[in-house]
PDB file of N, CA and C in Angstrom:
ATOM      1  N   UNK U   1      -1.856 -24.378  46.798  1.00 79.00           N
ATOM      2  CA  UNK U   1      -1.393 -24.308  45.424  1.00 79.00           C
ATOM      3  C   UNK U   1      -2.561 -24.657  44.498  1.00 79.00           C
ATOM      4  N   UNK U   2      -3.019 -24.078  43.525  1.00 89.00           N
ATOM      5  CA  UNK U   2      -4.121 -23.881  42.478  1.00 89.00           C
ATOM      6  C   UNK U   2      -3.391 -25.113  41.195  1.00 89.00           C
ATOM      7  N   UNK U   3      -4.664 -26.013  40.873  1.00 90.00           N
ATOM      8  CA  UNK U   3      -4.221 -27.277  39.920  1.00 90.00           C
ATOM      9  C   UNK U   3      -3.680 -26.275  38.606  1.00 90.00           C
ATOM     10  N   UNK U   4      -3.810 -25.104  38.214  1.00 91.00           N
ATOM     11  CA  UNK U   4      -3.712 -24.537  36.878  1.00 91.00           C
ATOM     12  C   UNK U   4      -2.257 -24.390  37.180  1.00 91.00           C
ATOM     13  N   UNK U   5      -1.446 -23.804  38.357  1.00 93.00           N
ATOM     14  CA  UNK U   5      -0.227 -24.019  38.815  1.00 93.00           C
ATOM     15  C   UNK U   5       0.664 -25.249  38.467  1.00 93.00           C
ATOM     16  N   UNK U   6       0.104 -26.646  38.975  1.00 92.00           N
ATOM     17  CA  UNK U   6       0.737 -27.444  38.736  1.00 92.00           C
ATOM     18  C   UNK U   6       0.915 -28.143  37.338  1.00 92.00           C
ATOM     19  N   UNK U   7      -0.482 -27.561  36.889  1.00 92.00           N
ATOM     20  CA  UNK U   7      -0.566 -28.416  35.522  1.00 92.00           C
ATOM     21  C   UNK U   7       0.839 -28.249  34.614  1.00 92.00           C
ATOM     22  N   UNK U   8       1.385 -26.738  35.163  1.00 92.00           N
ATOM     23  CA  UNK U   8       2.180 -26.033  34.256  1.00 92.00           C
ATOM     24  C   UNK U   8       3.513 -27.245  34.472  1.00 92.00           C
ATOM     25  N   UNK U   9       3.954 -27.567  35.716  1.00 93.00           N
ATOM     26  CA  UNK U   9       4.974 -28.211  35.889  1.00 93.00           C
ATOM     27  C   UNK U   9       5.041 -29.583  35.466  1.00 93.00           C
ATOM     28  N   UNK U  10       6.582 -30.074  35.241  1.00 93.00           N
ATOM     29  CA  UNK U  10       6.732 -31.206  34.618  1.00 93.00           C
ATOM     30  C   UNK U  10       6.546 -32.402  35.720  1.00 93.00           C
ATOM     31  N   UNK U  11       6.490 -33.366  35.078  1.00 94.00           N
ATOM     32  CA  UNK U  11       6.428 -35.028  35.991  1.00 94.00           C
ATOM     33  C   UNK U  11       7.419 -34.495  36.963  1.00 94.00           C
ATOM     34  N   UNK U  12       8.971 -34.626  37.075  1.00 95.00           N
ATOM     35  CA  UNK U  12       9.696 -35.044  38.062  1.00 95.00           C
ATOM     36  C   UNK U  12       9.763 -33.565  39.231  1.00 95.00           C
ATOM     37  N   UNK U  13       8.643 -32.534  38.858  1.00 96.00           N
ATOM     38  CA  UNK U  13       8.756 -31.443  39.484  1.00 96.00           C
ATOM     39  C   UNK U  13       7.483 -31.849  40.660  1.00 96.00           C
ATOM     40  N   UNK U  14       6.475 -32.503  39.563  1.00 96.00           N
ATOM     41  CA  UNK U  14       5.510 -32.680  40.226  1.00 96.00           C
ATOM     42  C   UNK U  14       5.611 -33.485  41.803  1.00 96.00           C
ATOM     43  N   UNK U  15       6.556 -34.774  41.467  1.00 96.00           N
ATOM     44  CA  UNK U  15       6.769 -35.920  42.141  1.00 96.00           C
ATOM     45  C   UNK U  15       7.717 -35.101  43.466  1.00 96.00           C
ATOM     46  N   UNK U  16       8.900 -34.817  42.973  1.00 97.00           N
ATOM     47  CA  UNK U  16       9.681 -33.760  43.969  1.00 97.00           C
ATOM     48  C   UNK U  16       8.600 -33.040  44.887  1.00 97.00           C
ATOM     49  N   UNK U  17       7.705 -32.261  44.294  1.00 97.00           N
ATOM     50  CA  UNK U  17       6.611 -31.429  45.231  1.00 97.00           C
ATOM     51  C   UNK U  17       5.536 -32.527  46.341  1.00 97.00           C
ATOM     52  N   UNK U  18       5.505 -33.647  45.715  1.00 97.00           N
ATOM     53  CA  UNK U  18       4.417 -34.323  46.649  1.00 97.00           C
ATOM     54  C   UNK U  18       5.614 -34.934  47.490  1.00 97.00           C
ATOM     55  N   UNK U  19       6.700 -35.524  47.246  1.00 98.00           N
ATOM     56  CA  UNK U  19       7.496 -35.966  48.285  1.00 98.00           C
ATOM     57  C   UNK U  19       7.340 -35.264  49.619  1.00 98.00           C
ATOM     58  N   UNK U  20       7.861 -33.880  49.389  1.00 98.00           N
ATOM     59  CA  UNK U  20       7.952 -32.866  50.241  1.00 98.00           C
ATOM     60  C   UNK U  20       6.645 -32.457  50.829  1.00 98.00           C
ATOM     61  N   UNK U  21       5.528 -32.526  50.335  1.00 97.00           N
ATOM     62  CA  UNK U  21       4.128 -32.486  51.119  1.00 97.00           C
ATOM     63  C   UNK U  21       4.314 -33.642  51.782  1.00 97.00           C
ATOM     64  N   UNK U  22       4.252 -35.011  51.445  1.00 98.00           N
ATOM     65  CA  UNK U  22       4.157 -36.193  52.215  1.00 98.00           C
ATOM     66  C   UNK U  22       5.056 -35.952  53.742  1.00 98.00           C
ATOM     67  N   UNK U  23       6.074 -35.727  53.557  1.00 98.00           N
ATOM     68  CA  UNK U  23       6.927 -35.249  54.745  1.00 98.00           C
ATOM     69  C   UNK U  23       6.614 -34.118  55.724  1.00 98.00           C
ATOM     70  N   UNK U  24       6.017 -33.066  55.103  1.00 97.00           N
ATOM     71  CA  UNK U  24       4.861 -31.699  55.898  1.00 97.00           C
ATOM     72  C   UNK U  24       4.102 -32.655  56.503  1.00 97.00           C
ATOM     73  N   UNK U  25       3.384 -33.598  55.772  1.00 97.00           N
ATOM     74  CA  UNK U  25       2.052 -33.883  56.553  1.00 97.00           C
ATOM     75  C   UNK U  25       2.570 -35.079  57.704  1.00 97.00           C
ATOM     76  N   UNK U  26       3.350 -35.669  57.159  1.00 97.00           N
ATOM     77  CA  UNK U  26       4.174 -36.179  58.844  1.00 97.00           C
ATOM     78  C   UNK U  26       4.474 -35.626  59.969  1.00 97.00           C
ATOM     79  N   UNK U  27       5.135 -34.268  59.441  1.00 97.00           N
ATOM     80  CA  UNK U  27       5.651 -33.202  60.681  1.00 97.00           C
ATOM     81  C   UNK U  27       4.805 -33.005  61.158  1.00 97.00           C
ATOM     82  N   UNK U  28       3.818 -32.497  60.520  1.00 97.00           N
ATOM     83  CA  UNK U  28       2.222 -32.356  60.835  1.00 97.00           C
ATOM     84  C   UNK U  28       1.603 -33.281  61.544  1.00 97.00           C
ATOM     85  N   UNK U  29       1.208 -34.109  61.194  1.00 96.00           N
ATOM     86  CA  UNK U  29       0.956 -35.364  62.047  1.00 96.00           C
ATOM     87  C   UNK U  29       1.433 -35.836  63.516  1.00 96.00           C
ATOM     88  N   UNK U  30       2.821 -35.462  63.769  1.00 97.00           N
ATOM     89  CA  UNK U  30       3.654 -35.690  64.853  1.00 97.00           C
ATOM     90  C   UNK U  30       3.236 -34.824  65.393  1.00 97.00           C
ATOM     91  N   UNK U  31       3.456 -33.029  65.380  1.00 96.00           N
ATOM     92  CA  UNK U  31       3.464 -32.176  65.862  1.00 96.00           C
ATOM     93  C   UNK U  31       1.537 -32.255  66.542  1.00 96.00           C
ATOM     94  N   UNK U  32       0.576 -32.989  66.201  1.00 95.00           N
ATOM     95  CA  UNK U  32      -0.869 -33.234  66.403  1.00 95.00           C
ATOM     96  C   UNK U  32      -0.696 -34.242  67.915  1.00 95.00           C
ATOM     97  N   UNK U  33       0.195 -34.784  67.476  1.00 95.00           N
ATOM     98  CA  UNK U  33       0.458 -35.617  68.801  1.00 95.00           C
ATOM     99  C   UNK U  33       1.046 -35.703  70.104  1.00 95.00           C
ATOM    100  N   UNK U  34       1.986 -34.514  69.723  1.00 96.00           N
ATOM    101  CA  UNK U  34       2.857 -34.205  70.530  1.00 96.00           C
ATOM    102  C   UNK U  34       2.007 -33.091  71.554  1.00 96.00           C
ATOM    103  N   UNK U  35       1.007 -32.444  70.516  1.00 94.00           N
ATOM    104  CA  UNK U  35      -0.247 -31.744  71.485  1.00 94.00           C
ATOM    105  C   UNK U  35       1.110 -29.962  71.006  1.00 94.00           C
ATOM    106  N   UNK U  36       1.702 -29.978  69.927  1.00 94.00           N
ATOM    107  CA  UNK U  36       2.543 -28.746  69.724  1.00 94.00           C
ATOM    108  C   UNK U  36       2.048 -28.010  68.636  1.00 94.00           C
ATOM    109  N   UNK U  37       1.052 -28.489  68.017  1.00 92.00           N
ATOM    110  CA  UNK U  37       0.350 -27.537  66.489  1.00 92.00           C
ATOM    111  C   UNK U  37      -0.674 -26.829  67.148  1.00 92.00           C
ATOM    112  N   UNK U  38      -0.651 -25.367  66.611  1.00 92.00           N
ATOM    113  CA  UNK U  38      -1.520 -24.570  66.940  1.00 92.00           C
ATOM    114  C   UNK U  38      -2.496 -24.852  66.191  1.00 92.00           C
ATOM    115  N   UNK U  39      -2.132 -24.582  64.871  1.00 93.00           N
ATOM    116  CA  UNK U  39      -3.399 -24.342  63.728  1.00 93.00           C
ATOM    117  C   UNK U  39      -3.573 -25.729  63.195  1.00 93.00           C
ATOM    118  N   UNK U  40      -4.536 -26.110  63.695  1.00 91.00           N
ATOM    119  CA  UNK U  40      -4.493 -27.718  62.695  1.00 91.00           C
ATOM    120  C   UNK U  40      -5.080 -27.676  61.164  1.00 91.00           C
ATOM    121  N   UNK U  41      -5.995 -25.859  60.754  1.00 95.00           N
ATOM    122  CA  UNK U  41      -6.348 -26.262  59.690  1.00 95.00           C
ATOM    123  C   UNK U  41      -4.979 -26.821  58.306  1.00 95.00           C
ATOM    124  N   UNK U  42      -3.951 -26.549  58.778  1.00 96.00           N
ATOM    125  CA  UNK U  42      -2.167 -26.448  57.813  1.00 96.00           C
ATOM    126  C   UNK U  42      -2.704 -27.984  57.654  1.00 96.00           C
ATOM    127  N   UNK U  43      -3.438 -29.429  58.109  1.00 96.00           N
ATOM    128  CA  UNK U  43      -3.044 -30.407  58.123  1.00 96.00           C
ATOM    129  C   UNK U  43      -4.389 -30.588  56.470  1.00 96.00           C
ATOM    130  N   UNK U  44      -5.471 -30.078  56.782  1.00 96.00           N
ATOM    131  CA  UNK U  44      -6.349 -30.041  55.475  1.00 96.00           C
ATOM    132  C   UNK U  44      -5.771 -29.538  53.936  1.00 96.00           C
ATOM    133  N   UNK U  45      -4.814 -27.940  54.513  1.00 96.00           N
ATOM    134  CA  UNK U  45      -4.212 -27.929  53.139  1.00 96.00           C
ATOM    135  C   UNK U  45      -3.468 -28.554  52.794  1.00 96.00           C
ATOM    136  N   UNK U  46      -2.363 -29.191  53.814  1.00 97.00           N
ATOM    137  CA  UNK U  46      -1.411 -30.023  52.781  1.00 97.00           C
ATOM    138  C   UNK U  46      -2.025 -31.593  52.234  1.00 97.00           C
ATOM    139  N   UNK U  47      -3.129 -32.064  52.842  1.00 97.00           N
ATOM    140  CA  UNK U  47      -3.497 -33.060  52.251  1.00 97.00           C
ATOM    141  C   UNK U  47      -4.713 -32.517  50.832  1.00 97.00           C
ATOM    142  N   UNK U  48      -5.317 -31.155  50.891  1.00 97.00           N
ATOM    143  CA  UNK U  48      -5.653 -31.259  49.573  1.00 97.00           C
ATOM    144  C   UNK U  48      -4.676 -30.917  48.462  1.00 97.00           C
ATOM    145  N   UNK U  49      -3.335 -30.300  48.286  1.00 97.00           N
ATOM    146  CA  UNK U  49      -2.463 -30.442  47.832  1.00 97.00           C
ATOM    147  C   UNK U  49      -2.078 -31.612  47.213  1.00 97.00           C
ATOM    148  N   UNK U  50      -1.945 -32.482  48.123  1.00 97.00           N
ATOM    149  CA  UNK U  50      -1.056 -34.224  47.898  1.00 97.00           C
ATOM    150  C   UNK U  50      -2.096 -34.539  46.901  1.00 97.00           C
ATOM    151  N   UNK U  51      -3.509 -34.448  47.484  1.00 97.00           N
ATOM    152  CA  UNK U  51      -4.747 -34.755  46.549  1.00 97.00           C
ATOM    153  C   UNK U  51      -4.807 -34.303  45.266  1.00 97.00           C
ATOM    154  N   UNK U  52      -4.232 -33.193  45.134  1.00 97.00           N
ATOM    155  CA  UNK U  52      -4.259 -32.206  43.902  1.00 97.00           C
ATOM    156  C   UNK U  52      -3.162 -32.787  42.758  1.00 97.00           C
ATOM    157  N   UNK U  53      -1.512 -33.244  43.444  1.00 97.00           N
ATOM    158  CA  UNK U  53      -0.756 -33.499  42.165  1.00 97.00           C
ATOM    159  C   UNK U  53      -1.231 -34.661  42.259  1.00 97.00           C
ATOM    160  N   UNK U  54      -1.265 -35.676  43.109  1.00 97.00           N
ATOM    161  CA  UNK U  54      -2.163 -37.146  42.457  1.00 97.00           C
ATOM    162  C   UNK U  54      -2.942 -37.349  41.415  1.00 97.00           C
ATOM    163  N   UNK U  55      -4.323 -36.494  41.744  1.00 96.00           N
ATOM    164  CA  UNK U  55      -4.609 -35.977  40.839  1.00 96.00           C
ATOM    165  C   UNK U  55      -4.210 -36.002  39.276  1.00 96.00           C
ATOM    166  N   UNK U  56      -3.326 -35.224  39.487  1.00 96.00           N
ATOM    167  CA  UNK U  56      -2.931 -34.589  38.107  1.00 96.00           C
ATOM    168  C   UNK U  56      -1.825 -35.900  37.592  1.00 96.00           C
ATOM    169  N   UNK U  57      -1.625 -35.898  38.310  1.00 96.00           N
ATOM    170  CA  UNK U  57      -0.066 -37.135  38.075  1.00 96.00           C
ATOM    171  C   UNK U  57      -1.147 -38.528  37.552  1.00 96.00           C
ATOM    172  N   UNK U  58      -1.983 -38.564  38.009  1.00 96.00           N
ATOM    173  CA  UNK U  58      -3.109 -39.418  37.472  1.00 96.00           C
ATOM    174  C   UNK U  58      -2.938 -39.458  35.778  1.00 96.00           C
ATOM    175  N   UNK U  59      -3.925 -37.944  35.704  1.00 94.00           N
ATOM    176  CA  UNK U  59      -4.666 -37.563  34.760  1.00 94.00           C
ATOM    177  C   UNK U  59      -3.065 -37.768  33.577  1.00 94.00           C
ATOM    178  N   UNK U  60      -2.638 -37.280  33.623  1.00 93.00           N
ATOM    179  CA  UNK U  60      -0.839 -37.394  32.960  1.00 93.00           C
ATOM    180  C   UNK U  60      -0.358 -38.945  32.621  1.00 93.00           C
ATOM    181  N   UNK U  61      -0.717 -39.530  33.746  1.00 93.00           N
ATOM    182  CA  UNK U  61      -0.806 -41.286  33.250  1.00 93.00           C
ATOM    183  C   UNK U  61      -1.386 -41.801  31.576  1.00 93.00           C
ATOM    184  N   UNK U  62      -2.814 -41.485  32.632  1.00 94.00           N
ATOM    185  CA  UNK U  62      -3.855 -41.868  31.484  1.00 94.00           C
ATOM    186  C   UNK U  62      -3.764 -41.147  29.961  1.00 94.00           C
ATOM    187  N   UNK U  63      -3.775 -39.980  29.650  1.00 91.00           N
ATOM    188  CA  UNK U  63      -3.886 -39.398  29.095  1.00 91.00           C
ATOM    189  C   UNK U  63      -2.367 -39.267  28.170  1.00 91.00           C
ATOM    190  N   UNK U  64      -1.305 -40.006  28.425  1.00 76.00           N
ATOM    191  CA  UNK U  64       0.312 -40.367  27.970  1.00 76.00           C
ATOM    192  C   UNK U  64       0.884 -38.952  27.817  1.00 76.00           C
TER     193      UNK U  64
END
């Protein structure tokens, strides 16, 4: 997902969206252990994602 994407969305859309990454990157995480993920690059995008509305959810802080 591209930050110009998220910028568009509101706070509680934003927060809703990283919940649901946080939980991918668990499945993700498990599925690494379990020795059942094919593609491990899925574990880089969803953590630059999480990185991305933080990010922004940051910048939205500061900025009121």
């Amino acid at each position: 997902m591209k930050a110009s994407e998220l910028r568009l969305k509101n706070k509680t859309d934003l927060k809703i969206e990283l919940e649901s990454l946080l939980k991918a990157q668990f499945r993700l995480r498990m599925q690494v252990a379990t020795k059942q993920l094919d593609n491990t690059s899925q574990i880089c995008k969803v953590r630059r994602d999480i990185a991305r509305i933080r990010t922004i959810l940051t910048e939205e802080r500061r900025n009121g």
